[in-house]
Amino acid sequence: MRSTFQTAFCLLISLTLLSLAATADETASDIFSRRILPLAKADKPSSCAECHAAGVDLSQYIKSDAATTFAALRAAGLVNAEQPEKSKLLEFIALAPEKGDASIAKLRAEELAAFRTWITAAAKDPQIASAPFNANTEQIGPTLPPGVIRHARRDRVLASFMENIWIERERCAGCHSPDKNQRLIKEHGEQISWIVPNDPAATLATIIDHGLVNLADPRKSKILQKPLGEVEHGGHIKFTYGTRTDKQFRRFLDDYAATVSGQYLTAADLPKQADQVVVATAQHLRMTDMPTQYGTQLVRIDLHRWTDSGWSRSAVASVDGRMNPKTATFQGVVFVTLPRTVDIAKEVETRRQLPGGRYLAKLYIDKRDNAAKNRDYELGAGDFIGQVEFDGPWPPGYSPPKIIKAPVSFPEAQ
């Protein structure tokens, strides 16, 4: 028969084992409560926000308790119970842009350490590691479709910024770039500088930090209203309603506000991209002897280039803006038209130039001032005024620009 001592010893061992099991369970749960749950309840976004402007946050991968969270992560293939260090969730958290923010890097390290510690502890706990999964109530991760999540990636947002606003920075650089505005900085302070030379990502971040974008009403964004002259602007009017620049600024601002505000819920909600993009050159075109009866209405000049098979069917470049009726002239920066498949970032920095040769300039004027009623109005065949051929060298620079005369006769649009 077993002695009282042996019975007491066996009972002690059993209780110790139970205590150890409970401690193990409490340890995993404690880690979850102390280090994981606070990440879901934090006021500030997680490190996911460094790569995702919206749609993805670490809180989406956290449920109310350790067992439910681990089961959902396991079902989604995001944790590896046998090799916790190789869990995909850890790989996702560790992802970071090449030029990351130091404060976010610190946050990411804290998140990574917390999840690594908890996943390792949870994988060793039989109750948590084998917790059942309820597919109806325990789905984990982002709820938006992949297309919407991709649209909200910061690299995509930055590409849109470069395509629509960064290419226009020379309009603003004289007053808002520190490599050109030192006199104004002495008068108005450093806050006048929102352009970061040679760094579109930092420029976009500065624009946001300076409050130049109105998320509630993008059309009321100061970065749009000031150059339009809708609010006081020391640099005067830089572009007007209905111009390509006006459309591009609004296109970015509307899309950015909708993206970060979570207004896109399905792929059908996303804006459609044009097949072509425009890139600023350093070349200017001036047309003299303009028909002044149209006042300051919207003007566009499309440039077609002579090829071995004749004039290019579509415009290779264009210029738009408002004429000066007092001098009967119109001048603007030439923007070359490119297929979207090109590397926009490279083209923007290259400052592509139109070569010399024969060109056909087709002049369009908003004769009925349709753009005043609809800023998205596109000049078409009904606005065609005439065309003129020119050739010769095509030097960069504002002064002297390439100078041509307006057509003296008005043939039908081709």
Coordinates of C-alpha atoms in Angstrom, one line a residue:
M1 CA 0.0 0.0 0.0
R2 CA 1.1 3.6 -0.6
S3 CA 2.3 5.4 2.5
T4 CA 0.8 8.7 3.6
F5 CA 4.1 10.3 2.6
Q6 CA 4.0 8.9 -0.8
T7 CA 0.4 9.9 -1.3
A8 CA 1.2 13.5 -0.2
F9 CA 4.3 13.6 -2.4
C10 CA 2.3 12.5 -5.5
L11 CA -0.4 15.0 -4.7
L12 CA 2.3 17.7 -4.4
I13 CA 3.7 16.7 -7.7
S14 CA 0.3 16.8 -9.3
L15 CA -0.5 20.2 -7.9
T16 CA 2.9 21.5 -9.0
L17 CA 2.3 20.3 -12.5
L18 CA -1.1 21.9 -12.6
S19 CA 0.4 25.1 -11.2
L20 CA 3.0 25.1 -13.9
A21 CA 0.4 24.5 -16.6
A22 CA -1.7 27.4 -15.1
T23 CA 1.4 29.6 -14.9
A24 CA 2.2 28.8 -18.6
D25 CA -1.3 29.7 -19.5
E26 CA -1.2 32.9 -17.5
T27 CA 2.1 33.8 -19.0
A28 CA 0.9 33.7 -22.6
S29 CA -2.3 35.5 -21.6
D30 CA -0.4 38.0 -19.5
I31 CA 1.9 38.8 -22.4
F32 CA -1.2 39.3 -24.6
S33 CA -2.9 41.6 -22.1
R34 CA 0.2 43.7 -21.3
R35 CA 1.8 43.9 -24.7
I36 CA -0.6 43.0 -27.5
L37 CA -4.0 44.4 -26.5
P38 CA -2.6 47.9 -25.9
L39 CA -1.5 47.9 -29.5
A40 CA -5.1 47.4 -30.6
K41 CA -6.3 50.3 -28.3
A42 CA -3.5 52.8 -29.1
D43 CA -4.5 56.3 -30.1
K44 CA -1.8 56.5 -32.7
P45 CA -1.6 54.4 -35.9
S46 CA 0.7 51.3 -35.9
S47 CA 3.8 51.0 -38.0
C48 CA 1.6 49.8 -40.8
A49 CA 0.8 53.4 -41.5
E50 CA 4.4 54.0 -42.8
C51 CA 3.5 51.9 -45.9
H52 CA -0.3 52.1 -45.9
A53 CA -2.1 55.5 -45.9
A54 CA -5.3 53.6 -45.0
G55 CA -6.9 50.2 -44.9
V56 CA -4.3 48.3 -42.8
D57 CA -3.5 48.6 -39.1
L58 CA -2.0 46.1 -36.6
S59 CA -5.2 46.3 -34.6
Q60 CA -7.0 44.4 -37.3
Y61 CA -4.9 41.3 -36.4
I62 CA -5.8 41.4 -32.7
K63 CA -9.0 39.9 -31.2
S64 CA -10.3 40.2 -27.6
D65 CA -8.2 37.4 -26.1
A66 CA -5.1 35.4 -26.7
A67 CA -6.8 32.1 -27.7
T68 CA -9.2 33.7 -30.2
T69 CA -6.4 35.8 -31.7
F70 CA -4.0 32.9 -32.1
A71 CA -6.7 30.7 -33.6
A72 CA -7.6 33.4 -36.2
L73 CA -3.9 34.0 -37.0
R74 CA -3.3 30.3 -37.3
A75 CA -6.3 29.9 -39.7
A76 CA -5.0 32.8 -41.8
G77 CA -1.5 31.2 -42.1
L78 CA 0.0 34.1 -40.2
V79 CA 1.6 32.2 -37.3
N80 CA 3.8 29.1 -37.3
A81 CA 3.1 27.1 -34.2
E82 CA 6.1 24.8 -34.8
Q83 CA 8.5 27.5 -35.7
P84 CA 7.2 30.8 -34.2
E85 CA 10.1 32.8 -35.4
K86 CA 9.1 32.1 -39.0
S87 CA 5.5 33.4 -38.6
K88 CA 4.4 35.5 -41.5
L89 CA 2.9 38.1 -39.2
L90 CA 6.4 38.8 -37.9
E91 CA 7.6 39.2 -41.5
F92 CA 4.8 41.7 -42.3
I93 CA 5.5 43.8 -39.2
A94 CA 9.3 43.8 -40.1
L95 CA 8.7 45.2 -43.6
A96 CA 9.8 48.8 -43.8
P97 CA 10.5 51.4 -46.6
E98 CA 14.1 52.1 -47.5
K99 CA 13.9 55.6 -46.2
G100 CA 12.0 55.0 -43.0
D101 CA 11.1 57.4 -40.1
A102 CA 13.3 56.8 -37.0
S103 CA 10.3 57.2 -34.6
I104 CA 8.3 54.6 -36.6
A105 CA 11.3 52.3 -36.7
K106 CA 11.3 52.4 -32.9
L107 CA 7.6 51.6 -32.8
R108 CA 8.0 48.8 -35.3
A109 CA 10.7 47.3 -33.2
E110 CA 8.5 47.4 -30.1
E111 CA 5.6 45.8 -32.0
L112 CA 7.8 43.1 -33.4
A113 CA 9.3 42.2 -30.0
A114 CA 5.8 42.1 -28.4
F115 CA 4.4 39.8 -31.1
R116 CA 7.5 37.6 -31.2
T117 CA 7.4 37.1 -27.5
W118 CA 3.7 36.4 -27.4
I119 CA 3.6 34.1 -30.4
T120 CA 6.4 32.1 -29.0
A121 CA 4.7 31.7 -25.6
A122 CA 1.3 31.0 -27.2
A123 CA 2.7 28.3 -29.4
K124 CA 4.0 26.5 -26.3
D125 CA 0.6 26.6 -24.6
P126 CA -1.5 23.6 -25.7
Q127 CA -4.8 25.3 -24.9
I128 CA -4.0 28.5 -26.9
A129 CA -2.1 26.7 -29.7
S130 CA -5.0 24.3 -30.3
A131 CA -7.9 26.7 -29.7
P132 CA -10.8 26.2 -32.1
F133 CA -11.4 28.6 -34.9
N134 CA -14.9 30.0 -35.8
A135 CA -14.8 31.1 -39.4
N136 CA -18.1 33.0 -39.0
T137 CA -16.9 35.3 -36.3
E138 CA -13.2 35.2 -36.1
Q139 CA -11.8 36.4 -39.4
I140 CA -8.8 38.5 -39.0
G141 CA -6.9 41.2 -40.9
P142 CA -8.0 44.0 -43.3
T143 CA -11.7 44.0 -44.4
L144 CA -11.1 46.0 -47.6
P145 CA -10.5 44.2 -50.9
P146 CA -6.9 43.9 -52.1
G147 CA -7.4 46.5 -54.9
V148 CA -8.4 49.2 -52.4
I149 CA -5.6 48.3 -50.1
R150 CA -3.1 48.6 -52.9
H151 CA -4.5 51.9 -53.9
A152 CA -3.9 53.2 -50.4
R153 CA -0.2 52.1 -50.3
R154 CA 1.9 55.2 -49.7
D155 CA 4.1 54.4 -52.7
R156 CA 1.0 54.6 -54.9
V157 CA -0.1 57.8 -53.2
L158 CA 3.4 59.3 -53.7
A159 CA 3.3 58.3 -57.4
S160 CA 0.1 60.2 -57.7
F161 CA 1.5 63.2 -55.9
M162 CA 4.5 63.2 -58.3
E163 CA 2.3 62.9 -61.3
N164 CA -0.1 65.6 -60.4
I165 CA 1.6 68.2 -58.2
W166 CA 5.4 67.5 -57.9
I167 CA 5.8 68.1 -61.7
E168 CA 4.4 71.6 -61.1
R169 CA 6.8 72.5 -58.3
E170 CA 8.7 75.1 -60.4
R171 CA 5.6 77.3 -60.3
C172 CA 6.0 77.5 -56.5
A173 CA 9.8 77.0 -55.9
G174 CA 10.7 80.7 -56.0
C175 CA 8.7 81.3 -52.8
H176 CA 8.4 77.9 -51.2
S177 CA 11.7 76.1 -51.8
P178 CA 14.6 76.9 -49.4
D179 CA 17.2 76.7 -52.2
K180 CA 15.5 79.7 -53.8
N181 CA 13.5 81.7 -51.1
Q182 CA 16.1 82.8 -48.6
R183 CA 15.0 86.4 -48.8
L184 CA 11.4 85.4 -48.1
I185 CA 12.4 83.2 -45.2
K186 CA 14.0 86.2 -43.5
E187 CA 10.7 88.1 -43.9
H188 CA 8.2 85.3 -43.1
G189 CA 10.1 82.6 -41.4
E190 CA 10.8 78.9 -42.2
Q191 CA 7.2 78.0 -42.4
I192 CA 7.0 79.5 -45.9
S193 CA 9.0 76.5 -47.2
W194 CA 7.0 73.4 -47.9
I195 CA 9.1 72.1 -50.8
V196 CA 12.0 69.9 -49.9
P197 CA 14.4 70.0 -52.8
N198 CA 14.8 66.7 -54.7
D199 CA 12.6 64.9 -52.2
P200 CA 8.9 64.5 -53.3
A201 CA 8.1 62.2 -50.3
A202 CA 9.4 64.7 -47.8
T203 CA 7.6 67.5 -49.7
L204 CA 4.3 65.6 -49.4
A205 CA 4.8 65.0 -45.7
T206 CA 5.6 68.7 -45.2
I207 CA 2.4 69.8 -47.1
I208 CA 0.4 67.6 -44.8
D209 CA 2.2 68.8 -41.7
H210 CA 1.6 72.5 -42.7
G211 CA -2.1 71.9 -43.0
L212 CA -2.2 72.7 -46.7
V213 CA -4.6 69.8 -47.4
N214 CA -8.2 70.0 -46.2
L215 CA -9.4 66.4 -45.8
A216 CA -13.0 67.4 -45.1
D217 CA -13.3 69.5 -48.2
P218 CA -10.3 69.0 -50.6
R219 CA -11.4 71.9 -52.8
K220 CA -10.7 74.2 -49.8
S221 CA -7.1 73.0 -49.5
K222 CA -4.8 76.0 -49.2
I223 CA -2.3 74.4 -51.6
L224 CA -5.1 74.8 -54.2
Q225 CA -6.9 77.9 -53.1
K226 CA -3.7 80.1 -52.9
P227 CA -2.4 79.6 -56.4
L228 CA -5.9 80.0 -57.7
G229 CA -6.2 83.3 -55.9
E230 CA -9.3 82.2 -53.9
V231 CA -7.5 83.2 -50.7
E232 CA -4.7 85.7 -50.0
H233 CA -1.5 84.6 -51.7
G234 CA 1.7 86.7 -51.8
G235 CA 2.7 84.9 -55.0
H236 CA -0.4 86.0 -56.8
I237 CA -2.4 83.8 -59.2
K238 CA -0.4 80.9 -60.6
F239 CA -3.0 79.0 -62.5
T240 CA -6.7 79.3 -63.2
Y241 CA -9.9 77.2 -63.3
G242 CA -10.1 74.6 -65.9
T243 CA -6.4 74.4 -66.7
R244 CA -4.5 71.1 -66.7
T245 CA -2.8 72.2 -63.5
D246 CA -6.1 72.9 -61.8
K247 CA -7.4 69.5 -62.8
Q248 CA -4.3 67.7 -61.6
F249 CA -4.2 69.4 -58.2
R250 CA -7.9 68.6 -57.7
R251 CA -7.4 65.0 -58.9
F252 CA -4.7 64.4 -56.3
L253 CA -6.4 66.2 -53.5
D254 CA -9.8 64.5 -54.1
D255 CA -8.2 61.1 -54.3
Y256 CA -5.9 61.6 -51.3
A257 CA -8.8 62.8 -49.1
A258 CA -11.0 59.8 -50.1
T259 CA -8.1 57.4 -49.6
V260 CA -7.0 58.4 -46.1
S261 CA -10.7 59.0 -45.0
G262 CA -11.6 55.5 -45.9
Q263 CA -14.2 56.5 -48.6
Y264 CA -13.1 53.8 -51.0
L265 CA -14.9 50.5 -50.0
T266 CA -14.8 48.6 -53.3
A267 CA -12.6 48.5 -56.4
A268 CA -15.5 50.2 -58.3
D269 CA -15.1 53.2 -56.1
L270 CA -11.5 53.9 -57.2
P271 CA -10.8 56.6 -59.7
K272 CA -9.9 55.5 -63.2
Q273 CA -6.4 56.2 -64.4
A274 CA -5.7 57.8 -67.8
D275 CA -3.6 55.9 -70.3
Q276 CA -1.3 58.8 -70.6
V277 CA 0.6 61.2 -68.3
V278 CA 2.3 64.5 -68.8
V279 CA 5.7 65.5 -67.7
A280 CA 7.0 69.1 -67.5
T281 CA 9.9 70.1 -69.7
A282 CA 12.1 73.2 -69.1
Q283 CA 10.9 74.6 -72.4
H284 CA 8.5 77.5 -72.8
L285 CA 6.3 78.3 -75.8
R286 CA 5.0 81.8 -76.6
M287 CA 2.3 82.5 -79.2
T288 CA 1.9 86.1 -80.3
D289 CA -0.8 87.9 -82.3
M290 CA -3.5 86.0 -80.4
P291 CA -7.2 86.7 -81.2
T292 CA -7.9 89.1 -78.3
Q293 CA -11.7 89.0 -78.8
Y294 CA -11.6 85.9 -76.5
G295 CA -10.2 87.9 -73.6
T296 CA -8.7 85.8 -70.8
Q297 CA -10.5 82.6 -71.7
L298 CA -8.8 79.2 -71.5
V299 CA -6.2 78.4 -74.2
R300 CA -4.5 75.2 -75.1
I301 CA -1.9 74.5 -77.8
D302 CA -1.4 70.9 -78.8
L303 CA 1.9 70.1 -80.5
H304 CA 2.2 67.4 -83.2
R305 CA 5.6 66.3 -84.5
W306 CA 6.5 65.5 -88.1
T307 CA 7.4 61.9 -88.6
D308 CA 8.3 59.7 -91.6
S309 CA 4.6 59.0 -92.0
G310 CA 3.4 62.5 -91.5
W311 CA 2.2 64.5 -88.5
S312 CA 1.8 62.4 -85.3
R313 CA -1.9 61.5 -84.9
S314 CA -2.0 62.5 -81.3
A315 CA -0.3 65.4 -79.6
V316 CA 3.2 64.8 -78.3
A317 CA 3.0 67.8 -76.0
S318 CA 0.8 70.6 -75.0
V319 CA 0.6 74.0 -73.3
D320 CA -2.4 75.6 -71.6
G321 CA -3.4 78.6 -69.5
R322 CA -4.9 82.0 -70.1
M323 CA -3.8 84.6 -72.6
N324 CA -2.9 88.2 -71.9
P325 CA -5.3 90.2 -74.0
K326 CA -3.4 93.5 -73.4
T327 CA -0.3 92.1 -75.2
A328 CA -2.1 89.6 -77.4
T329 CA 0.3 86.9 -76.2
F330 CA 0.1 83.5 -74.5
Q331 CA 3.0 81.7 -72.9
G332 CA 3.4 78.6 -70.8
V333 CA 5.6 75.6 -69.9
V334 CA 5.5 72.7 -72.4
F335 CA 4.3 69.4 -71.0
V336 CA 5.2 66.3 -73.0
T337 CA 2.7 63.5 -73.3
L338 CA 3.9 60.0 -72.3
P339 CA 2.3 56.5 -72.0
R340 CA 1.6 55.6 -68.4
T341 CA 3.9 52.6 -68.7
V342 CA 7.0 54.8 -68.4
D343 CA 8.8 55.3 -65.1
I344 CA 7.1 58.5 -64.0
A345 CA 9.6 59.2 -61.2
K346 CA 12.5 59.0 -63.6
E347 CA 10.8 61.1 -66.2
V348 CA 9.9 63.8 -63.8
E349 CA 13.4 64.2 -62.6
T350 CA 14.9 64.0 -66.1
R351 CA 13.1 67.1 -67.3
R352 CA 12.6 65.6 -70.8
Q353 CA 13.1 68.0 -73.7
L354 CA 11.4 68.2 -77.1
P355 CA 13.9 67.9 -79.9
G356 CA 14.2 70.3 -82.8
G357 CA 12.4 69.6 -86.0
R358 CA 9.0 70.3 -87.6
Y359 CA 6.0 70.9 -85.3
L360 CA 2.3 71.6 -85.9
A361 CA 0.8 73.8 -83.2
K362 CA -3.0 73.5 -83.0
L363 CA -4.7 76.3 -81.1
Y364 CA -7.9 75.8 -79.0
I365 CA -9.7 78.5 -77.1
D366 CA -12.7 78.1 -74.8
K367 CA -14.7 80.5 -76.9
R368 CA -17.9 80.0 -74.8
D369 CA -16.1 80.0 -71.5
N370 CA -17.3 76.5 -70.7
A371 CA -14.6 76.0 -68.1
A372 CA -16.1 78.8 -66.0
K373 CA -19.2 76.6 -65.5
N374 CA -17.4 73.3 -65.5
R375 CA -13.8 73.1 -64.3
D376 CA -13.4 69.6 -65.8
Y377 CA -14.4 70.8 -69.3
E378 CA -12.0 69.5 -72.0
L379 CA -11.3 71.7 -75.0
G380 CA -12.3 69.9 -78.2
A381 CA -13.1 70.3 -81.9
G382 CA -15.7 73.0 -81.2
D383 CA -13.0 75.1 -79.6
F384 CA -10.5 74.8 -82.5
I385 CA -9.2 78.1 -83.8
G386 CA -6.4 77.2 -86.2
Q387 CA -3.0 75.7 -86.7
V388 CA 0.5 76.8 -87.6
E389 CA 3.7 75.0 -88.5
F390 CA 7.1 75.9 -87.1
D391 CA 10.5 74.4 -86.8
G392 CA 14.1 75.1 -85.6
P393 CA 15.9 74.7 -82.3
W394 CA 13.9 74.2 -79.1
P395 CA 16.0 75.8 -76.3
P396 CA 15.0 75.3 -72.6
G397 CA 14.3 78.3 -70.4
Y398 CA 11.7 81.0 -69.8
S399 CA 13.6 83.8 -71.6
P400 CA 13.8 83.6 -74.5
P401 CA 11.0 81.1 -75.1
K402 CA 10.2 79.5 -78.4
I403 CA 8.1 82.2 -80.1
I404 CA 5.6 81.5 -82.8
K405 CA 2.7 83.6 -84.3
A406 CA -1.0 82.6 -84.0
P407 CA -2.5 81.2 -87.2
V408 CA -3.8 84.0 -89.5
S409 CA -6.4 81.7 -91.1
F410 CA -8.6 79.3 -89.3
P411 CA -8.8 76.0 -91.2
E412 CA -11.2 73.3 -90.0
A413 CA -10.0 71.0 -87.2
Q414 CA -8.2 67.9 -88.5

